[in-house]
């Protein structure tokens, strides 16, 4: 299923946030994930359950994007998390499962429809804090590592070029010395 971000979604996202309040997301986070996160943050004071459900959705988008889950392997968040379990440290794994579980409470009605399990704004903010830490750990750190790696590769290429030039120069000097004899 392909999801397109429309102008009305961006405007809705902006209208949910009172003027003067800003929710920052790193620029390398995909736009759909950023919009979902901002909606979760903006709605937290109004509905903790809605915010938790949006945080869960944000987590699913991040798992799919960051770990490059193939389309044919996408389904529910639990299955997608299982695909990447061996690539996540145990503390983070427990946190991801908790976001999923609390988000499920916000997103899905229990069998007992007469009982509503509330999620407070403060509880919703705990989920948002984990999403923010994932932005740093998954996106900002990866971007910094890629920049460092690129700079290192450029440095190596430059040094190898200098090395080849020095070697060529020494061969030319050696040839000139042998001609002088």
Coordinates of N, CA and C in Angstrom, one line a residue:
X1 N 0.8 -1.2 0.0 CA 0.0 0.0 0.0 C 0.9 1.2 0.0
X2 N 0.7 2.1 -0.9 CA 1.5 3.3 -1.0 C 0.7 4.4 -0.4
X3 N 1.4 5.2 0.4 CA 0.8 6.3 1.1 C 1.4 7.6 0.7
X4 N 0.6 8.5 0.2 CA 1.0 9.8 -0.3 C 0.7 10.9 0.7
X5 N 1.6 11.8 1.0 CA 1.3 12.9 1.9 C 0.7 14.0 1.1
X6 N -0.5 14.4 1.4 CA -1.2 15.4 0.7 C -1.0 16.8 1.4
X7 N -1.3 17.8 0.7 CA -1.2 19.2 1.3 C -2.2 19.3 2.5
X8 N -3.4 18.7 2.4 CA -4.3 18.8 3.5 C -3.8 18.1 4.7
X9 N -3.0 17.0 4.6 CA -2.4 16.4 5.8 C -1.4 17.3 6.4
X10 N -0.6 17.9 5.6 CA 0.4 18.9 6.2 C -0.3 20.0 6.9
X11 N -1.3 20.6 6.2 CA -2.1 21.7 6.9 C -2.8 21.2 8.1
X12 N -3.4 20.0 8.1 CA -4.0 19.5 9.3 C -2.9 19.3 10.4
X13 N -1.8 18.8 10.1 CA -0.7 18.7 11.0 C -0.3 20.0 11.6
X14 N -0.2 21.0 10.8 CA 0.1 22.4 11.3 C -1.0 22.9 12.2
X15 N -2.3 22.7 11.8 CA -3.4 23.3 12.6 C -3.6 22.6 13.9
X16 N -3.0 21.5 14.1 CA -3.2 20.8 15.4 C -2.2 21.4 16.5
X17 N -1.2 22.2 16.0 CA -0.3 22.7 16.9 C -0.5 24.2 17.1
X18 N -0.7 24.6 18.4 CA -0.9 26.1 18.6 C 0.2 26.9 18.1
X19 N -0.1 28.1 17.7 CA 1.0 29.0 17.2 C 2.1 29.2 18.2
X20 N 3.3 29.2 17.8 CA 4.4 29.4 18.7 C 5.0 28.1 19.3
X21 N 4.3 27.0 19.1 CA 4.8 25.7 19.6 C 5.5 25.0 18.4
X22 N 6.7 24.5 18.7 CA 7.4 23.8 17.6 C 7.9 22.4 18.0
X23 N 7.7 21.5 17.1 CA 8.2 20.1 17.3 C 9.3 19.9 16.3
X24 N 10.5 19.7 16.8 CA 11.6 19.5 15.9 C 11.9 18.0 15.6
X25 N 12.1 17.8 14.3 CA 12.5 16.4 13.8 C 13.7 16.6 12.9
X26 N 14.7 15.7 13.1 CA 15.8 15.8 12.2 C 15.4 15.7 10.8
X27 N 16.2 16.5 9.9 CA 15.8 16.6 8.5 C 15.9 15.3 7.7
X28 N 16.7 14.4 8.2 CA 16.8 13.1 7.4 C 15.8 12.1 7.8
X29 N 14.9 12.4 8.7 CA 13.7 11.5 9.0 C 12.7 11.7 7.8
X30 N 12.2 10.6 7.3 CA 11.3 10.7 6.2 C 10.1 11.5 6.6
X31 N 9.5 12.3 5.6 CA 8.5 13.2 5.9 C 7.2 12.6 6.5
X32 N 6.8 11.4 6.0 CA 5.6 10.8 6.6 C 5.8 10.5 8.1
X33 N 7.0 10.0 8.4 CA 7.3 9.7 9.8 C 7.4 11.0 10.7
X34 N 8.0 12.0 10.1 CA 8.0 13.3 10.8 C 6.6 13.9 11.1
X35 N 5.8 13.8 10.1 CA 4.4 14.3 10.2 C 3.7 13.5 11.3
X36 N 3.8 12.2 11.3 CA 3.2 11.3 12.2 C 3.6 11.6 13.6
X37 N 5.0 11.8 13.8 CA 5.5 12.2 15.1 C 4.9 13.5 15.6
X38 N 4.9 14.5 14.7 CA 4.4 15.8 15.1 C 3.0 15.7 15.5
X39 N 2.2 14.9 14.8 CA 0.8 14.8 15.2 C 0.7 14.1 16.6
X40 N 1.5 13.1 16.8 CA 1.5 12.4 18.1 C 1.9 13.4 19.2
X41 N 2.8 14.2 19.0 CA 3.3 15.2 20.0 C 2.2 16.3 20.2
X42 N 1.6 16.7 19.2 CA 0.6 17.8 19.3 C -0.7 17.3 20.0
X43 N -1.0 16.1 19.8 CA -2.3 15.6 20.3 C -2.2 15.0 21.7
X44 N -1.0 14.9 22.3 CA -0.7 14.3 23.6 C -1.6 14.9 24.7
X45 N -1.7 16.2 24.7 CA -2.4 16.8 25.8 C -3.9 16.7 25.6
X46 N -4.4 16.4 24.4 CA -5.8 16.3 24.2 C -6.2 14.8 24.3
X47 N -5.4 13.9 23.8 CA -5.8 12.5 23.9 C -4.5 11.6 24.0
X48 N -4.2 11.1 25.1 CA -3.0 10.3 25.3 C -3.1 9.0 24.5
X49 N -4.4 8.5 24.4 CA -4.5 7.2 23.6 C -4.3 7.5 22.1
X50 N -4.7 8.6 21.6 CA -4.5 8.9 20.2 C -3.0 9.2 20.0
X51 N -2.4 9.8 20.9 CA -0.9 10.1 20.8 C -0.1 8.8 20.8
X52 N -0.5 7.9 21.7 CA 0.1 6.6 21.8 C 0.0 5.8 20.5
X53 N -1.2 5.8 19.9 CA -1.5 5.1 18.7 C -0.6 5.7 17.6
X54 N -0.5 7.0 17.5 CA 0.4 7.7 16.5 C 1.9 7.4 16.8
X55 N 2.3 7.3 18.0 CA 3.7 6.9 18.3 C 4.0 5.5 17.8
X56 N 3.0 4.6 18.0 CA 3.1 3.3 17.5 C 3.3 3.3 16.0
X57 N 2.4 4.0 15.4 CA 2.5 4.1 13.9 C 3.9 4.7 13.5
X58 N 4.3 5.7 14.2 CA 5.6 6.3 13.9 C 6.7 5.3 14.1
X59 N 6.7 4.5 15.1 CA 7.7 3.4 15.4 C 7.6 2.4 14.2
X60 N 6.5 2.0 13.7 CA 6.4 1.1 12.6 C 7.0 1.7 11.4
X61 N 6.7 2.9 11.1 CA 7.3 3.6 9.9 C 8.8 3.6 10.0
X62 N 9.3 3.9 11.2 CA 10.8 4.0 11.4 C 11.4 2.6 11.3
X63 N 10.8 1.6 11.8 CA 11.4 0.2 11.7 C 11.4 -0.2 10.2
X64 N 10.3 0.1 9.5 CA 10.3 -0.2 8.1 C 11.4 0.5 7.3
X65 N 11.5 1.8 7.6 CA 12.5 2.6 6.8 C 13.9 2.3 7.2
X66 N 14.2 2.4 8.5 CA 15.6 2.3 9.0 C 16.1 0.9 8.7
X67 N 15.3 -0.1 8.9 CA 15.8 -1.5 8.6 C 15.5 -2.0 7.2
X68 N 14.9 -1.1 6.4 CA 14.6 -1.5 5.0 C 13.8 -2.8 4.9
X69 N 12.7 -2.8 5.6 CA 11.8 -4.0 5.6 C 11.2 -4.1 4.2
X70 N 11.4 -5.2 3.5 CA 10.8 -5.4 2.1 C 9.3 -5.3 2.2
X71 N 8.7 -4.8 1.2 CA 7.3 -4.7 1.1 C 6.6 -6.0 1.4
X72 N 7.1 -7.1 0.8 CA 6.5 -8.4 1.0 C 6.6 -9.0 2.4
X73 N 7.4 -8.3 3.3 CA 7.6 -8.8 4.6 C 6.8 -7.9 5.6
X74 N 6.2 -6.8 5.1 CA 5.5 -5.9 5.9 C 4.1 -6.4 6.3
X75 N 3.7 -6.2 7.5 CA 2.4 -6.7 7.9 C 2.1 -5.9 9.2
X76 N 2.2 -6.7 10.3 CA 2.0 -6.0 11.6 C 3.3 -5.7 12.3
X77 N 3.3 -4.8 13.2 CA 4.5 -4.3 13.8 C 5.2 -5.4 14.6
X78 N 4.5 -6.3 15.2 CA 5.1 -7.4 15.9 C 6.0 -8.3 15.0
X79 N 5.4 -8.6 13.9 CA 6.2 -9.4 12.9 C 7.4 -8.7 12.4
X80 N 7.2 -7.4 12.1 CA 8.3 -6.6 11.6 C 9.4 -6.4 12.6
X81 N 9.0 -6.3 13.9 CA 10.0 -6.2 15.0 C 10.8 -7.5 15.1
X82 N 10.1 -8.6 14.9 CA 10.8 -9.9 15.0 C 11.8 -10.1 13.9
X83 N 11.6 -9.5 12.8 CA 12.6 -9.5 11.7 C 13.9 -8.8 12.0
X84 N 13.8 -7.8 12.9 CA 15.0 -7.0 13.2 C 15.5 -7.2 14.6
X85 N 14.9 -8.1 15.4 CA 15.3 -8.3 16.8 C 16.8 -8.5 17.0
X86 N 17.4 -9.3 16.1 CA 18.9 -9.5 16.3 C 19.7 -8.3 16.0
X87 N 19.1 -7.3 15.5 CA 19.9 -6.1 15.2 C 19.7 -4.9 16.2
X88 N 19.0 -5.3 17.3 CA 18.6 -4.3 18.3 C 19.1 -4.8 19.6
X89 N 19.7 -3.9 20.4 CA 20.2 -4.3 21.8 C 19.0 -4.6 22.7
X90 N 19.2 -5.4 23.7 CA 18.1 -6.0 24.5 C 17.3 -4.9 25.2
X91 N 18.0 -3.8 25.7 CA 17.3 -2.7 26.4 C 16.3 -2.0 25.4
X92 N 16.9 -1.7 24.2 CA 16.0 -1.0 23.2 C 14.9 -1.9 22.8
X93 N 15.2 -3.2 22.7 CA 14.1 -4.2 22.3 C 13.0 -4.1 23.2
X94 N 13.2 -4.1 24.5 CA 12.2 -4.0 25.5 C 11.4 -2.7 25.4
X95 N 12.1 -1.6 25.1 CA 11.4 -0.3 24.9 C 10.5 -0.3 23.7
X96 N 11.0 -0.9 22.6 CA 10.2 -1.0 21.4 C 8.9 -1.8 21.6
X97 N 9.1 -2.9 22.3 CA 7.9 -3.7 22.6 C 6.9 -3.0 23.5
X98 N 7.4 -2.2 24.4 CA 6.5 -1.4 25.3 C 5.8 -0.3 24.5
X99 N 6.5 0.3 23.5 CA 5.8 1.3 22.7 C 4.7 0.7 21.9
X100 N 5.0 -0.5 21.3 CA 4.1 -1.3 20.5 C 2.9 -1.6 21.4
X101 N 3.1 -2.1 22.6 CA 2.0 -2.6 23.5 C 1.1 -1.4 23.9
X102 N 1.7 -0.3 24.4 CA 0.9 0.8 24.8 C 0.2 1.5 23.6
X103 N 0.9 1.5 22.5 CA 0.3 2.0 21.2 C -0.9 1.2 20.8
X104 N -0.8 -0.2 21.0 CA -1.9 -1.1 20.7 C -3.1 -0.7 21.6
X105 N -2.9 -0.4 22.9 CA -4.0 -0.1 23.8 C -4.7 1.2 23.2
X106 N -3.9 2.1 22.7 CA -4.5 3.3 22.2 C -5.2 3.1 20.9
X107 N -4.7 2.1 20.1 CA -5.2 1.9 18.7 C -6.4 0.9 18.6
X108 N -6.3 -0.1 19.5 CA -7.3 -1.2 19.3 C -8.2 -1.4 20.5
X109 N -9.4 -1.6 20.3 CA -10.4 -1.8 21.3 C -10.2 -3.2 21.9
X110 N -10.3 -3.4 23.2 CA -10.2 -4.7 23.8 C -11.5 -5.4 23.5
X111 N -11.5 -6.7 23.8 CA -12.7 -7.5 23.7 C -13.8 -7.0 24.6
X112 N -13.5 -6.4 25.7 CA -14.5 -5.8 26.6 C -14.6 -4.4 26.2
X113 N -15.6 -4.1 25.3 CA -15.8 -2.8 24.8 C -16.2 -1.8 25.8
X114 N -16.7 -2.2 27.0 CA -17.2 -1.3 28.0 C -16.1 -0.8 28.9
X115 N -14.9 -1.4 28.7 CA -13.8 -0.9 29.6 C -12.8 -0.2 28.7
X116 N -12.5 1.0 29.1 CA -11.6 1.9 28.4 C -10.3 2.0 29.2
X117 N -9.2 1.7 28.7 CA -7.9 1.8 29.4 C -7.3 3.2 28.9
X118 N -7.2 4.1 29.8 CA -6.8 5.4 29.5 C -5.3 5.5 29.4
X119 N -4.8 6.4 28.6 CA -3.3 6.7 28.5 C -3.2 8.2 28.8
X120 N -2.6 8.6 29.8 CA -2.5 10.0 30.2 C -1.5 10.7 29.2
X121 N -1.6 12.1 29.2 CA -0.7 12.8 28.4 C 0.8 12.6 28.8
X122 N 1.0 12.5 30.1 CA 2.4 12.2 30.6 C 2.9 10.8 30.1
X123 N 2.0 9.8 30.1 CA 2.4 8.5 29.6 C 2.6 8.6 28.1
X124 N 1.8 9.3 27.4 CA 2.0 9.5 25.9 C 3.4 10.1 25.7
X125 N 3.8 11.1 26.5 CA 5.1 11.8 26.4 C 6.2 10.8 26.6
X126 N 6.1 9.8 27.4 CA 7.1 8.8 27.6 C 7.4 8.1 26.2
X127 N 6.3 7.7 25.5 CA 6.5 7.1 24.2 C 7.1 8.1 23.2
X128 N 6.7 9.3 23.3 CA 7.3 10.3 22.4 C 8.8 10.5 22.7
X129 N 9.2 10.4 23.9 CA 10.6 10.5 24.3 C 11.4 9.4 23.7
X130 N 10.8 8.2 23.7 CA 11.5 7.1 23.0 C 11.7 7.3 21.5
X131 N 10.6 7.8 20.9 CA 10.7 8.1 19.5 C 11.8 9.1 19.2
X132 N 11.9 10.1 20.0 CA 12.9 11.1 19.9 C 14.3 10.5 20.0
X133 N 14.4 9.6 21.0 CA 15.8 8.9 21.1 C 16.1 8.1 19.9
X134 N 15.1 7.5 19.3 CA 15.3 6.7 18.1 C 15.7 7.6 16.9
X135 N 15.1 8.8 16.9 CA 15.6 9.8 15.9 C 17.1 10.0 16.0
X136 N 17.5 10.2 17.2 CA 19.0 10.4 17.4 C 19.8 9.2 17.1
X137 N 19.4 8.1 17.7 CA 20.2 6.8 17.6 C 20.2 6.3 16.2
X138 N 19.0 6.3 15.5 CA 18.9 5.7 14.2 C 19.2 6.6 13.1
X139 N 18.8 7.8 13.2 CA 18.9 8.7 12.0 C 20.1 9.7 12.2
X140 N 20.2 10.4 13.3 CA 21.3 11.4 13.4 C 22.7 10.6 13.5
X141 N 22.7 9.6 14.3 CA 24.0 8.9 14.4 C 24.4 8.2 13.0
X142 N 23.4 7.6 12.3 CA 23.7 7.1 11.0 C 24.2 8.1 10.1
X143 N 23.6 9.3 10.0 CA 24.0 10.3 9.1 C 25.4 10.8 9.5
X144 N 25.7 11.0 10.8 CA 27.0 11.4 11.2 C 28.1 10.3 10.8
X145 N 27.7 9.1 11.0 CA 28.6 8.0 10.6 C 28.9 8.0 9.1
X146 N 27.8 8.2 8.3 CA 28.0 8.2 6.9 C 28.8 9.4 6.4
X147 N 28.7 10.5 7.1 CA 29.5 11.7 6.7 C 31.0 11.4 7.1
X148 N 31.2 10.8 8.2 CA 32.6 10.4 8.6 C 33.2 9.4 7.7
X149 N 32.4 8.4 7.3 CA 32.9 7.4 6.4 C 33.2 8.0 5.0
X150 N 32.4 8.9 4.6 CA 32.6 9.5 3.3 C 33.9 10.4 3.4
X151 N 34.1 11.1 4.4 CA 35.3 11.9 4.6 C 36.5 11.0 4.7
X152 N 36.4 9.9 5.4 CA 37.5 9.0 5.5 C 37.9 8.4 4.1
X153 N 36.9 8.0 3.3 CA 37.1 7.5 2.0 C 37.8 8.5 1.1
X154 N 37.3 9.8 1.2 CA 38.0 10.9 0.4 C 39.4 11.1 0.8
X155 N 39.7 11.0 2.1 CA 41.0 11.1 2.7 C 41.9 10.0 2.1
X156 N 41.4 8.8 2.2 CA 42.2 7.7 1.7 C 42.5 7.8 0.2
X157 N 41.5 8.2 -0.6 CA 41.7 8.4 -2.0 C 42.8 9.4 -2.3
X158 N 42.7 10.5 -1.5 CA 43.7 11.6 -1.7 C 45.1 11.1 -1.3
X159 N 45.2 10.4 -0.2 CA 46.5 9.9 0.2 C 47.1 8.8 -0.8
X160 N 46.2 8.0 -1.3 CA 46.6 7.0 -2.3 C 47.1 7.7 -3.6
X161 N 46.4 8.8 -4.0 CA 46.8 9.6 -5.1 C 48.2 10.2 -4.9
X162 N 48.4 10.8 -3.7 CA 49.7 11.3 -3.4 C 50.8 10.2 -3.4
X163 N 50.4 9.1 -2.9 CA 51.4 8.0 -2.8 C 51.8 7.5 -4.2
X164 N 50.8 7.4 -5.1 CA 51.1 7.0 -6.5 C 52.0 8.1 -7.2
X165 N 51.6 9.3 -7.0 CA 52.4 10.4 -7.5 C 53.9 10.4 -7.0
X166 N 54.0 10.1 -5.7 CA 55.4 10.1 -5.2 C 56.1 8.9 -5.7
X167 N 55.4 7.8 -5.9 CA 56.1 6.6 -6.5 C 56.5 6.8 -7.9
X168 N 55.6 7.5 -8.7 CA 55.9 7.8 -10.1 C 57.1 8.8 -10.2
X169 N 57.2 9.7 -9.3 CA 58.3 10.7 -9.2 C 59.6 10.0 -8.9
X170 N 59.5 9.0 -8.0 CA 60.8 8.3 -7.6 C 61.2 7.4 -8.8
X171 N 60.3 6.9 -9.6 CA 60.7 6.1 -10.8 C 61.3 7.0 -11.8
X172 N 60.8 8.2 -12.0 CA 61.3 9.1 -13.0 C 62.7 9.5 -12.5
X173 N 62.9 9.8 -11.3 CA 64.2 10.2 -10.8 C 65.2 9.1 -10.9
X174 N 64.8 7.9 -10.6 CA 65.7 6.7 -10.7 C 66.1 6.5 -12.2
X175 N 65.1 6.7 -13.1 CA 65.5 6.6 -14.6 C 66.5 7.7 -15.0
X176 N 66.3 8.9 -14.5 CA 67.2 10.0 -14.8 C 68.6 9.7 -14.3
X177 N 68.7 9.1 -13.1 CA 69.9 8.8 -12.5 C 70.6 7.7 -13.3
X178 N 69.9 6.7 -13.8 CA 70.5 5.6 -14.6 C 71.0 6.1 -15.9
X179 N 70.3 7.2 -16.5 CA 70.7 7.7 -17.8 C 72.1 8.5 -17.6
X180 N 72.3 9.1 -16.4 CA 73.5 9.9 -16.2 C 74.7 9.0 -16.1
X181 N 74.6 7.7 -15.8 CA 75.7 6.9 -15.6 C 76.3 6.5 -16.9

